[in-house]
mmCIF file of C-alpha atoms and ligand atoms in Angstrom:
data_model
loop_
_atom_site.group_PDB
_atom_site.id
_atom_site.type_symbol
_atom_site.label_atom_id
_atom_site.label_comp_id
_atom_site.label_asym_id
_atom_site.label_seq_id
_atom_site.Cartn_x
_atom_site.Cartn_y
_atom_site.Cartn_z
ATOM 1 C CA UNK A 1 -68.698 60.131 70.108
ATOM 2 C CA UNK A 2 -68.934 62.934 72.828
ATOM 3 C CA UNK A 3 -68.780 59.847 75.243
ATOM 4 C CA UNK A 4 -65.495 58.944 73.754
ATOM 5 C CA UNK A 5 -64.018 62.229 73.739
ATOM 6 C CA UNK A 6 -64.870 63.011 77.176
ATOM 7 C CA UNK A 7 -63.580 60.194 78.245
ATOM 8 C CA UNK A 8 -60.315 60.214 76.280
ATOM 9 C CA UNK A 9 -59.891 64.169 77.658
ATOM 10 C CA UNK A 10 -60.845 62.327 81.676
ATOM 11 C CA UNK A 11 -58.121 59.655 80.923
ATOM 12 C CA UNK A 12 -56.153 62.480 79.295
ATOM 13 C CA UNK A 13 -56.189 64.266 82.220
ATOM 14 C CA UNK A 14 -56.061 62.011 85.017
ATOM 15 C CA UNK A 15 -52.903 60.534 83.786
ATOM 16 C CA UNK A 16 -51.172 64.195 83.303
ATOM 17 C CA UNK A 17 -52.308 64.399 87.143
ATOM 18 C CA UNK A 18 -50.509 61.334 87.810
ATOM 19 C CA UNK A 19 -47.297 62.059 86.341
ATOM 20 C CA UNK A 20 -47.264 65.850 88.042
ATOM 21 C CA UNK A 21 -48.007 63.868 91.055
ATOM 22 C CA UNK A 22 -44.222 62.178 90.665
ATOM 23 C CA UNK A 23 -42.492 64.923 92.155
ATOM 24 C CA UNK A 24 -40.540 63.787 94.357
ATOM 25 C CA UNK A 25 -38.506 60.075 93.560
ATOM 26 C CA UNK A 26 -36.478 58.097 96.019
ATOM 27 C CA UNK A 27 -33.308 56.028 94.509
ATOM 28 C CA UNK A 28 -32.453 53.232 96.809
ATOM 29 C CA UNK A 29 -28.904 52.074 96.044
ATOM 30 C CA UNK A 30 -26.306 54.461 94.588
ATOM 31 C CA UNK A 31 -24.122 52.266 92.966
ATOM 32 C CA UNK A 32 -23.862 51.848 88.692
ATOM 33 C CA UNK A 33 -27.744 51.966 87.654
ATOM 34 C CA UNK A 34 -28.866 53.846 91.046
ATOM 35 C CA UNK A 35 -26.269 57.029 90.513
ATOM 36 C CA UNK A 36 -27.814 57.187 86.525
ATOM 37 C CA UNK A 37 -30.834 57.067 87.454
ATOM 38 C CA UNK A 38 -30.955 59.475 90.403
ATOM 39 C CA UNK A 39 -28.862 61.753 87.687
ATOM 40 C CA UNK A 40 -31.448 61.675 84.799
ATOM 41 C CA UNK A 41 -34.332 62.025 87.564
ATOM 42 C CA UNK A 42 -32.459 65.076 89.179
ATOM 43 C CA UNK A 43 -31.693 66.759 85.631
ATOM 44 C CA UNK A 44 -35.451 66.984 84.947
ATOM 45 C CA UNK A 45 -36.912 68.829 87.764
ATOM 46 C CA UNK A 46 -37.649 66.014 90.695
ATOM 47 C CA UNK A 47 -36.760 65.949 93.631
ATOM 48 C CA UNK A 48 -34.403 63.155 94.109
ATOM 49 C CA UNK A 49 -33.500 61.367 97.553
ATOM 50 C CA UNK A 50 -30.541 58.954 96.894
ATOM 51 C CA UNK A 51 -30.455 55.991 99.333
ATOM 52 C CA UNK A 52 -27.636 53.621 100.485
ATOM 53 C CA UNK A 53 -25.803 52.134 102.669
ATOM 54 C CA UNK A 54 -23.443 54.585 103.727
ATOM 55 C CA UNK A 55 -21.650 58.060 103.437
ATOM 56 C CA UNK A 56 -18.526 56.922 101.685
ATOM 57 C CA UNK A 57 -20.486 55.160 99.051
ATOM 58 C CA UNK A 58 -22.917 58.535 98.798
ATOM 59 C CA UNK A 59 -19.626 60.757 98.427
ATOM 60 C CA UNK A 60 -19.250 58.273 95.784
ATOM 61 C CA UNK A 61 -21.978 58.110 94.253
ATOM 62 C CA UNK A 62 -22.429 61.834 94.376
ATOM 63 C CA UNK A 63 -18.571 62.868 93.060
ATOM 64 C CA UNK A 64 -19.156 60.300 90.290
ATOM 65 C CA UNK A 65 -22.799 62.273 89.155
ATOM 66 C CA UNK A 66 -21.375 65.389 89.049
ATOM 67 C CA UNK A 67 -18.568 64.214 86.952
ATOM 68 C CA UNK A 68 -20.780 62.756 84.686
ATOM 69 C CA UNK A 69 -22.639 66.039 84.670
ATOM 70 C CA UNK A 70 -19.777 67.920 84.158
ATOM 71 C CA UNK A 71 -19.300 65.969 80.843
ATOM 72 C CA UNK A 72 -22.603 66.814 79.995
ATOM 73 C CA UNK A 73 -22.528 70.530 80.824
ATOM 74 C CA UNK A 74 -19.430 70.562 78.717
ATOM 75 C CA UNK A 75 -21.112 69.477 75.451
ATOM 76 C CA UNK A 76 -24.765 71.283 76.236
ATOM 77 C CA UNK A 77 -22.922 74.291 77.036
ATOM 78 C CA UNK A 78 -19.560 74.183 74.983
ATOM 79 C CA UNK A 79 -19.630 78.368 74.182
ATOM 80 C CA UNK A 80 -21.210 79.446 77.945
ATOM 81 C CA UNK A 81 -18.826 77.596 80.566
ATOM 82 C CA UNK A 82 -21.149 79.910 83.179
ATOM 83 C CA UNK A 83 -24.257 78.133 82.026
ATOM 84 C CA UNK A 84 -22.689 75.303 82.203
ATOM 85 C CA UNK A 85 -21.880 75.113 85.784
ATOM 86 C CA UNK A 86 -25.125 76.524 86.636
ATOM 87 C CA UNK A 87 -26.652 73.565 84.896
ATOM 88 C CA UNK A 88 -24.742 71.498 87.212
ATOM 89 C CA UNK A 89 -25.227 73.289 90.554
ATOM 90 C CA UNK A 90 -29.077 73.434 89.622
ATOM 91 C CA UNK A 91 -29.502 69.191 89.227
ATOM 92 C CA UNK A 92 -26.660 68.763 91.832
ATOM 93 C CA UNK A 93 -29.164 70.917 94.371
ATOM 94 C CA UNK A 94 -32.019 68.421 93.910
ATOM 95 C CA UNK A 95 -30.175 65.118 94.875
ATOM 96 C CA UNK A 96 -30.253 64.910 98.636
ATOM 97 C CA UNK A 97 -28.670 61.593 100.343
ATOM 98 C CA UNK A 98 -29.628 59.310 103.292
ATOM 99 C CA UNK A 99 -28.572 56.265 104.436
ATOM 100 C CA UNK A 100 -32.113 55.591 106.257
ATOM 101 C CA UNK A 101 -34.218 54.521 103.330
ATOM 102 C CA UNK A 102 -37.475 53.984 105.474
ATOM 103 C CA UNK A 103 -36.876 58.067 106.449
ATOM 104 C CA UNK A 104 -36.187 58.856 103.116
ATOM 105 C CA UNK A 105 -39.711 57.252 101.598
ATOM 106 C CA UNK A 106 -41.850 58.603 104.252
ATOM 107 C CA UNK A 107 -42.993 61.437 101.483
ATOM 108 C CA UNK A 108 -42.164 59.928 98.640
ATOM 109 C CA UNK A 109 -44.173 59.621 95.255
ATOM 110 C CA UNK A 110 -41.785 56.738 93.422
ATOM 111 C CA UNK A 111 -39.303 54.406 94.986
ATOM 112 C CA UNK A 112 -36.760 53.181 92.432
ATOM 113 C CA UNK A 113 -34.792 49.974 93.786
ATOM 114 C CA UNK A 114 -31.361 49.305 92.229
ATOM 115 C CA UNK A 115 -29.642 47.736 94.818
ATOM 116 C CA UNK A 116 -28.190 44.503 94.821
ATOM 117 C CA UNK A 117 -29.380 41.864 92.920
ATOM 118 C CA UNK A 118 -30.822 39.114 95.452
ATOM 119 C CA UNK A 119 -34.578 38.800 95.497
ATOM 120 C CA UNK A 120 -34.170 38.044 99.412
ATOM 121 C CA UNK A 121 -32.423 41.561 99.799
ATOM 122 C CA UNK A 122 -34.867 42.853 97.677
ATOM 123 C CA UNK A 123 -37.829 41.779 99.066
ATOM 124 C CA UNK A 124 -36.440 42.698 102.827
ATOM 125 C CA UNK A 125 -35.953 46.561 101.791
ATOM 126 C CA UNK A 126 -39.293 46.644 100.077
ATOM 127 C CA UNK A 127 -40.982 44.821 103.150
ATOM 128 C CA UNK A 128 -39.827 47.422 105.139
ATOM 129 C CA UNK A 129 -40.347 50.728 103.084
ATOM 130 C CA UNK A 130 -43.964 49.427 102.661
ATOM 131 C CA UNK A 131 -44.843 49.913 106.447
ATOM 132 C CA UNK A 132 -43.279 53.680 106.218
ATOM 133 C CA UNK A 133 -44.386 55.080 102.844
ATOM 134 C CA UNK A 134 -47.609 56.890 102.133
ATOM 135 C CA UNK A 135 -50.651 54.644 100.602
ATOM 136 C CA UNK A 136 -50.285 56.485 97.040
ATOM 137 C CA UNK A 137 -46.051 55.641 96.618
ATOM 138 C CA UNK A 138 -45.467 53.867 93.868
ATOM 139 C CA UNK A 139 -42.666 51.445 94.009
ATOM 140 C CA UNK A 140 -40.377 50.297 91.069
ATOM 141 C CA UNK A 141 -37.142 47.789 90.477
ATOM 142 C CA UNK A 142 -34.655 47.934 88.330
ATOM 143 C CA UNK A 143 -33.706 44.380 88.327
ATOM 144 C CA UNK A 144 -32.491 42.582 85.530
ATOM 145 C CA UNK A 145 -33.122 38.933 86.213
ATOM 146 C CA UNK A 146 -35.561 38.656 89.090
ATOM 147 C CA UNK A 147 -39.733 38.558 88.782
ATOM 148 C CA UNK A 148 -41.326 41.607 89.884
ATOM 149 C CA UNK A 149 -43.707 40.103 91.368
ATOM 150 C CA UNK A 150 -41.591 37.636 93.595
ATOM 151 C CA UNK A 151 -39.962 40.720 94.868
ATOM 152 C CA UNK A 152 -43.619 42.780 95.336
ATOM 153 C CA UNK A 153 -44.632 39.987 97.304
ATOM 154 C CA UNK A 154 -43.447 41.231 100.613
ATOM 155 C CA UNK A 155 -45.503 44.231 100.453
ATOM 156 C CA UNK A 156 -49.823 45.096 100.351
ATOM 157 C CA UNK A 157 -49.126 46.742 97.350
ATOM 158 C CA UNK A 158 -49.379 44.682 94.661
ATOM 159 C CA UNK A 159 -51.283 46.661 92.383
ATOM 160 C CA UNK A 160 -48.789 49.981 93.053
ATOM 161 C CA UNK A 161 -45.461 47.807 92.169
ATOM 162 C CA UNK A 162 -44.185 47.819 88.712
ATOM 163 C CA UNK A 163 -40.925 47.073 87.030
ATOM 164 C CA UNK A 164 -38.433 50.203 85.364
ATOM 165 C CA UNK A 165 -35.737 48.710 83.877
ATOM 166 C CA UNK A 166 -32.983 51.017 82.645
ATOM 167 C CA UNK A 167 -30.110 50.625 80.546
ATOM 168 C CA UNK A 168 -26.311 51.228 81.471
ATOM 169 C CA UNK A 169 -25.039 54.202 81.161
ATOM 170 C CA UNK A 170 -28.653 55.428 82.350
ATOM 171 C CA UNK A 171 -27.785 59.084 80.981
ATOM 172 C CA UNK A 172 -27.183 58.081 77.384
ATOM 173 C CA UNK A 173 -29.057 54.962 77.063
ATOM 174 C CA UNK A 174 -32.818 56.067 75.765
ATOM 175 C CA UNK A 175 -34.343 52.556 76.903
ATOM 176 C CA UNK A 176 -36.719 52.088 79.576
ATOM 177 C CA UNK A 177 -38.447 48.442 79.871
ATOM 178 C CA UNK A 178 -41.748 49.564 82.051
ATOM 179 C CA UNK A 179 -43.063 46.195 83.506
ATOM 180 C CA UNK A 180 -46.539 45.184 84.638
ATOM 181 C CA UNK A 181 -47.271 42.202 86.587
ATOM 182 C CA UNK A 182 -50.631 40.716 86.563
ATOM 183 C CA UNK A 183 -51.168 42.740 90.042
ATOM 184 C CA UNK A 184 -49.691 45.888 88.712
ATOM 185 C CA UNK A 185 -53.083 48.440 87.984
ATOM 186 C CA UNK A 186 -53.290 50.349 84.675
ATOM 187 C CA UNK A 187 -52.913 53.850 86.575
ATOM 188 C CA UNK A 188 -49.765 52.354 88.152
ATOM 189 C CA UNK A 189 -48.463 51.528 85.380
ATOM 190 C CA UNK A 190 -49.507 54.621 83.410
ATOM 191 C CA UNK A 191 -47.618 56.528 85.895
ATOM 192 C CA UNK A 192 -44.252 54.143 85.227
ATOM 193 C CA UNK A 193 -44.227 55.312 81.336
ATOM 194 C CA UNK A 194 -45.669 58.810 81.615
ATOM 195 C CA UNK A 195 -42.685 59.132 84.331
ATOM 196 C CA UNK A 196 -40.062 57.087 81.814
ATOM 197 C CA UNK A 197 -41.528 59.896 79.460
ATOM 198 C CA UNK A 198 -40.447 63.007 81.428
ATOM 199 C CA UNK A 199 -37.068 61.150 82.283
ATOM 200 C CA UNK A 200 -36.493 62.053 78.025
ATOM 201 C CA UNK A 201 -36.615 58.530 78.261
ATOM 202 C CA UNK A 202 -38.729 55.867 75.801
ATOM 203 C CA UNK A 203 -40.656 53.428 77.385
ATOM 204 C CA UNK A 204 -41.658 49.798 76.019
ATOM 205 C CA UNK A 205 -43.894 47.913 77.665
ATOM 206 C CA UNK A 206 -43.043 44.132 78.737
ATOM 207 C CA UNK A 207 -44.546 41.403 81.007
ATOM 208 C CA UNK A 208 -43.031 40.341 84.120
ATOM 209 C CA UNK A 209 -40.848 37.356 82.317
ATOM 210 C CA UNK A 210 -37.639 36.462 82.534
ATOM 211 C CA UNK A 211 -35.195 38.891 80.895
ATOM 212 C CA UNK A 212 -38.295 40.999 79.646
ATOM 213 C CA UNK A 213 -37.475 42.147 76.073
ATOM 214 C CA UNK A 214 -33.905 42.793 75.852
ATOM 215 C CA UNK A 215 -32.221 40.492 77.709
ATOM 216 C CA UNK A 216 -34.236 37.449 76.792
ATOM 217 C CA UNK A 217 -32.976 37.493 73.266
ATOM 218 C CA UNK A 218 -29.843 38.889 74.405
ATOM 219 C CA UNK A 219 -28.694 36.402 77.057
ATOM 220 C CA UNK A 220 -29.739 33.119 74.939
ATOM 221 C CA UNK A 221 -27.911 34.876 71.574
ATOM 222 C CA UNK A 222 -24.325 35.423 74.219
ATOM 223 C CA UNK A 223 -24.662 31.862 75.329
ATOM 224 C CA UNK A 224 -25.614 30.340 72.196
ATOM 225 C CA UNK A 225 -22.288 32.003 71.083
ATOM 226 C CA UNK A 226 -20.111 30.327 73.685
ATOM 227 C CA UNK A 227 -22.266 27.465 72.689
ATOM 228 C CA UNK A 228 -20.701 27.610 68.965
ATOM 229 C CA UNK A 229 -16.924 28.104 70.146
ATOM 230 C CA UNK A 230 -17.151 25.498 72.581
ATOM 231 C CA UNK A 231 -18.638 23.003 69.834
ATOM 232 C CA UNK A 232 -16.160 24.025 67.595
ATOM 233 C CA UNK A 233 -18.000 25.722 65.092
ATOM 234 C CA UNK A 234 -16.037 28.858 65.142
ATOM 235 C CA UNK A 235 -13.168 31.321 66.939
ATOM 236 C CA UNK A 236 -14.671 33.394 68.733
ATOM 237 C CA UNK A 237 -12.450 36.153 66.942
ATOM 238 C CA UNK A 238 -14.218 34.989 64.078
ATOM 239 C CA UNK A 239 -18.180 34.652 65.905
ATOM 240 C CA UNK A 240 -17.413 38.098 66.660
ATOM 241 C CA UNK A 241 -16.382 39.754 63.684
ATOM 242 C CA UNK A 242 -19.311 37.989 61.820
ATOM 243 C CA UNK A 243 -21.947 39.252 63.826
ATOM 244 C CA UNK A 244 -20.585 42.843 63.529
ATOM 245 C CA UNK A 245 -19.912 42.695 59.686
ATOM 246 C CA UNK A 246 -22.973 40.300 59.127
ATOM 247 C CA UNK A 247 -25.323 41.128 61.328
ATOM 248 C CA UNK A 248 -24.318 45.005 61.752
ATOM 249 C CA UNK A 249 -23.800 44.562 65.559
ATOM 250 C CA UNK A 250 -21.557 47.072 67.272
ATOM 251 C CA UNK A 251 -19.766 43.915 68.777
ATOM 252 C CA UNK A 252 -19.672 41.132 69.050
ATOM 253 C CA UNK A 253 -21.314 38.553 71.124
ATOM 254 C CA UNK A 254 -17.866 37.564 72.971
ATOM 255 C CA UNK A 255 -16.795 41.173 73.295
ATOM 256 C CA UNK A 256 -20.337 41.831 74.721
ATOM 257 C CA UNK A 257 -20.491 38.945 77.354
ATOM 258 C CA UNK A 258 -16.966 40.928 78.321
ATOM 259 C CA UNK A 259 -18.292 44.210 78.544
ATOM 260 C CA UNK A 260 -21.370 42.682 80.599
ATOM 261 C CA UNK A 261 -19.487 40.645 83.095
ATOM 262 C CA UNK A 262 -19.264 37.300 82.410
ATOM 263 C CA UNK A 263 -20.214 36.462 86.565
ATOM 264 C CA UNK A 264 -23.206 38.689 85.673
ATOM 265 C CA UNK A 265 -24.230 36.439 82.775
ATOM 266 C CA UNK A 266 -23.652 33.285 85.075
ATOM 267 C CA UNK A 267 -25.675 34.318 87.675
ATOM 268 C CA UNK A 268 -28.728 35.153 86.025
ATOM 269 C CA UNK A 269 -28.447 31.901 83.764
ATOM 270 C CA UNK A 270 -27.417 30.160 87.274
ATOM 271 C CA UNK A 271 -28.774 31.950 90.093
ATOM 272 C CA UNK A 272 -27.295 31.926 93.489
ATOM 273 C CA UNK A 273 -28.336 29.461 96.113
ATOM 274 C CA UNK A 274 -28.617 29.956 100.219
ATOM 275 C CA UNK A 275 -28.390 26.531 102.356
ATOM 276 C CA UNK A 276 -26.070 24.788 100.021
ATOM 277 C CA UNK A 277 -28.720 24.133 97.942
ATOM 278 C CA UNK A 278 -27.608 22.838 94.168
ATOM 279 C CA UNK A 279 -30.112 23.075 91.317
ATOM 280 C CA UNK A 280 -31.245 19.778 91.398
ATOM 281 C CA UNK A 281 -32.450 20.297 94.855
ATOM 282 C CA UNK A 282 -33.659 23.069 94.402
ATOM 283 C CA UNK A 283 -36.107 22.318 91.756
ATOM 284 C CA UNK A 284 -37.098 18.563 93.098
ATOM 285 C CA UNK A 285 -37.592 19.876 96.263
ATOM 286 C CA UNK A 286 -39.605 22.441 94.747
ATOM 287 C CA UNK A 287 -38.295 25.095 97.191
ATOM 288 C CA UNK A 288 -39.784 28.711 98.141
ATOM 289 C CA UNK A 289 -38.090 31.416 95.778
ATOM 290 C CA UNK A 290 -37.768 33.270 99.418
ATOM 291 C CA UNK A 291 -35.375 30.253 100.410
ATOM 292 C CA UNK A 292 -33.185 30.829 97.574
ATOM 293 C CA UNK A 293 -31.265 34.212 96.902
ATOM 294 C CA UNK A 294 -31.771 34.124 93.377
ATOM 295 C CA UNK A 295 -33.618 31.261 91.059
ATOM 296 C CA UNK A 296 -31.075 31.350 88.030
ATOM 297 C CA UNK A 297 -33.034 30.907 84.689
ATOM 298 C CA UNK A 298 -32.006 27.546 83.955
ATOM 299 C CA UNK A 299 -33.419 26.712 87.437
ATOM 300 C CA UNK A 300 -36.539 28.217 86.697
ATOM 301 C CA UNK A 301 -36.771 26.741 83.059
ATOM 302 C CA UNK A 302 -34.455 23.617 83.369
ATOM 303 C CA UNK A 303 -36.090 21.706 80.239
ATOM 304 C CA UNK A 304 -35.288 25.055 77.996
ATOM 305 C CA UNK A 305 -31.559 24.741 75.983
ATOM 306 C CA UNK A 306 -31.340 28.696 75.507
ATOM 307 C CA UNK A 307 -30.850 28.665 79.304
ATOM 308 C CA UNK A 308 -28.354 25.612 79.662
ATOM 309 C CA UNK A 309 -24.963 26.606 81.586
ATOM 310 C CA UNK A 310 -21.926 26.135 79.779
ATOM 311 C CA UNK A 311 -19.469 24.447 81.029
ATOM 312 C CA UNK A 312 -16.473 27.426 79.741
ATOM 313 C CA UNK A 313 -18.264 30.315 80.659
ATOM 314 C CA UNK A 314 -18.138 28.418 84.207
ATOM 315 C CA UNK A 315 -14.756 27.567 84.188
ATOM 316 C CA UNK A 316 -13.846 31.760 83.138
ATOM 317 C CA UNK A 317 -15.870 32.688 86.226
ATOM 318 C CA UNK A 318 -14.111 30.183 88.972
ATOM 319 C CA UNK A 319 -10.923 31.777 87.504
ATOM 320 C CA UNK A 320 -11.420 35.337 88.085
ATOM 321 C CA UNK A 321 -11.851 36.388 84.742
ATOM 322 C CA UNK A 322 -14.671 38.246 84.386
ATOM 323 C CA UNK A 323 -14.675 39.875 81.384
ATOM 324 C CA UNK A 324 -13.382 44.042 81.241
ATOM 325 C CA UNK A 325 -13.795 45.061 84.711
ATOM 326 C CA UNK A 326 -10.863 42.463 86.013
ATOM 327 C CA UNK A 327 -8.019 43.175 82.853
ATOM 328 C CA UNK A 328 -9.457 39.486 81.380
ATOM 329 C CA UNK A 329 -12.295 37.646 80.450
ATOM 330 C CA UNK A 330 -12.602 35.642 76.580
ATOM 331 C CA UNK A 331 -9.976 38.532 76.007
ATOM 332 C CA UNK A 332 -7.339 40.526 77.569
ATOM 333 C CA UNK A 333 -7.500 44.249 78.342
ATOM 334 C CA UNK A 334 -4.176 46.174 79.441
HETATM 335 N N1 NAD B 401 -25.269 47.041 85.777
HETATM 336 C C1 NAD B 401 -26.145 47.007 84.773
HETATM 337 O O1 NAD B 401 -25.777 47.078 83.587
HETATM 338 C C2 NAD B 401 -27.627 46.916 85.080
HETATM 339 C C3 NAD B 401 -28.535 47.245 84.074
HETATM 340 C C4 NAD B 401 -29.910 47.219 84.361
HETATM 341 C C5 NAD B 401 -30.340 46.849 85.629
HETATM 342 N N2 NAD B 401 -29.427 46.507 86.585
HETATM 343 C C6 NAD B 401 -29.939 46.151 87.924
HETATM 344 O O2 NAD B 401 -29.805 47.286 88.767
HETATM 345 C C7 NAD B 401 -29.556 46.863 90.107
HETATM 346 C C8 NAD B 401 -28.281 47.504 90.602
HETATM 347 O O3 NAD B 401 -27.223 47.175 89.742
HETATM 348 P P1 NAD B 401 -25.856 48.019 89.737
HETATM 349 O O4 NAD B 401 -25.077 47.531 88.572
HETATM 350 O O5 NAD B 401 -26.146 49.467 89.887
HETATM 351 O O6 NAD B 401 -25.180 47.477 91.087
HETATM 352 P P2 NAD B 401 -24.029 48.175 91.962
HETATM 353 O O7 NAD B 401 -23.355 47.064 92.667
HETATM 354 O O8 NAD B 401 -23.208 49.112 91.139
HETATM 355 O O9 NAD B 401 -24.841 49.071 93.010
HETATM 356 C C9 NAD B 401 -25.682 48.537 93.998
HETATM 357 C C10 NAD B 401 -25.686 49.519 95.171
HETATM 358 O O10 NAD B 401 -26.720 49.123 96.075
HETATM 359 C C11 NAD B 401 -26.236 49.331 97.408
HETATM 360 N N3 NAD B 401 -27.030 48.503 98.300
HETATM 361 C C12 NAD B 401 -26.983 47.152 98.449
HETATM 362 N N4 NAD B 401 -27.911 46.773 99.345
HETATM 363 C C13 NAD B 401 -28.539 47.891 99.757
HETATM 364 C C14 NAD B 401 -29.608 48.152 100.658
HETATM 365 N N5 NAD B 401 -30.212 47.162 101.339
HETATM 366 N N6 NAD B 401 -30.006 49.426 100.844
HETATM 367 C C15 NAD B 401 -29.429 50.446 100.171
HETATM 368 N N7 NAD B 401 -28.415 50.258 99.287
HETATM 369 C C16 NAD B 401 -27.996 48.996 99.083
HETATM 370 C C17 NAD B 401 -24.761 48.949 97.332
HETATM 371 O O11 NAD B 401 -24.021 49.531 98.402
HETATM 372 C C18 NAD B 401 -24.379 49.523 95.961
HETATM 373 O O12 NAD B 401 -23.887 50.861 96.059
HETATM 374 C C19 NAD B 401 -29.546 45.336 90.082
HETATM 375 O O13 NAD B 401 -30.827 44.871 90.412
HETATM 376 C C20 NAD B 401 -29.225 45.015 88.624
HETATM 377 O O14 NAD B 401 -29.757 43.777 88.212
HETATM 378 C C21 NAD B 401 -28.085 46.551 86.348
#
């Protein structure tokens, strides 16, 4: 019993001594998901380099955090305007930026990749960073659709790569999918959720599948959907307003694929091929994943009919309507 205790207070321990060891975190890509996280990271004490590929997009990135925590300063602090801005200078003075992100990592405890999403890309920038950064960096992506492990494969540190995957809008949402591969090691991936932790955030843990928890049910529910309309089965006015009456949704599965992009809902059930490549020679040729930007899920599971393209959701794409961001997508925005 002593044993077990003693043990329990070493493991106890150790892992507190991991997570003060993530001090200092390195956001590579400062777009959507990198800016949130680099926020959220920033607003609880680390020290935050923000990485990407050049100063206008930083000025971006950084005018578009510190509007964001502006908002929040505004509600935390609605009776102390003072403290409010102080709130703001205080996380504002702990995001540096640099568009050399094998500089940036060269002291770095956590690398969080949320750049593009091409495992070629991917595995390039992580290829590289591995060279610079000290043994003990841990290093994370955020990607949505890709294996971890294809995209740890460039680098000798198999067992120190792990998955976050965050939610959008990274300051509100409370998700964090922490993902271990088979290579990931337990202190690694301690480290992932005890950080997740500290980020207010709560952690689940998933294995390094395709779509992990989330977005596996999710993206076979949005297609199944189109699936329905395009059989005839239903509106999709009427597919939408059943989910959210019937199934208590906050919207529904058309309004969703809108909200998400439909090219973004494409490409991970279709990936994105280099060479010319089509599916079909893709898979009978049994190609590298490094010779294709991204292996779309149907790709990877061709025999599966959750991942199956459809042939409208296609057609919606090739047209330019994709969804909120372009004014159109199953509906139109003004
Ligand atoms: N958008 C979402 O809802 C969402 C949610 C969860 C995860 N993700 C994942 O997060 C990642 C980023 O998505 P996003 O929506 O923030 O994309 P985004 O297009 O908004 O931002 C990507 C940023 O990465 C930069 N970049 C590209 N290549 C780079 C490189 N080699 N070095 C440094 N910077 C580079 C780009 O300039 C851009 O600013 C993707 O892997 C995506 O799958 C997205």
């Amino acid at each position: 019993m002593a044993f077990v205790t003693h043990q329990f207070v070493r493991k106890m321990v150790s892992s507190a001594a991991r997570s003060a060891a993530v001090r200092h975190v390195t956001v590579i890509g400062g777009g959507l998901m990198g800016a949130g996280i680099a926020q959220v990271a920033a607003a609880t004490g680390h020290a935050v380099v923000l990485v990407d590929t050049s100063e206008d997009i930083l000025r971006k990135s950084t005018a578009g955090i510190e509007g964001s925590l502006k908002r929040v300063a505004k509600k935390k602090f609605a009776d102390k305007p003072e403290s409010g801005e102080q709130f703001v200078q205080k996380v504002l003075k702990n995001i540096s930026t640099n568009t050399d992100a094998a500089s940036a990592v060269k002291s770095t405890d956590l690398v969080v990749e949320a750049i593009v999403e091409n495992l070629r890309v991917k595995q390039d920038l992580f290829g590289t960073l591995d060279k610079v950064a000290p043994d003990h960096t841990i290093f994370a992506s955020n990607t949505s659709s890709l294996p971890i492990s294809d995209i740890a494969s460039s680098t000798a540190r198999l067992d120190r790569f792990g998955g976050l995957h965050f939610f959008n809008p990274v300051p509100m949402m409370k998700l964090v999918e922490v993902v271990k591969t088979s290579q990931t090691s337990q202190e690694t991936f301690d480290a992932l959720v005890e950080f997740s932790k500290v980020l207010g955030k709560h952690p689940v843990s998933c294995k390094d599948t395709p779509g992990f928890i989330v977005n596996r049910l999710l993206v076979p529910y949005m297609m199944e959907a189109i699936r329905l309309h395009e059989r005839g089965h239903g509106s999709k006015e009427d597919i939408d307003v059943a989910m959210k009456l019937g199934a208590g949704y906050p919207m529904g599965p058309f309004e969703l694929l809108d909200y998400v992009g439909l090219d973004t809902s494409k490409f991970i059930i279709d990936g994105e091929f280099l060479h010319g490549l089509g599916h079909r020679a893709a898979v009978s040729l049994k190609v590298c994943l490094t010779d294709v930007v991204t292996l779309g899920w149907h790709a990877m599971e061709p025999e599966n009919p959750l991942f199956a393209p459809s042939q409208l959701l296609n057609k919606l794409v090739a047209e330019g309507k994709l969804g909120k961001k372009t004014g159109e997508g199953f509906y139109k925005y003004k």
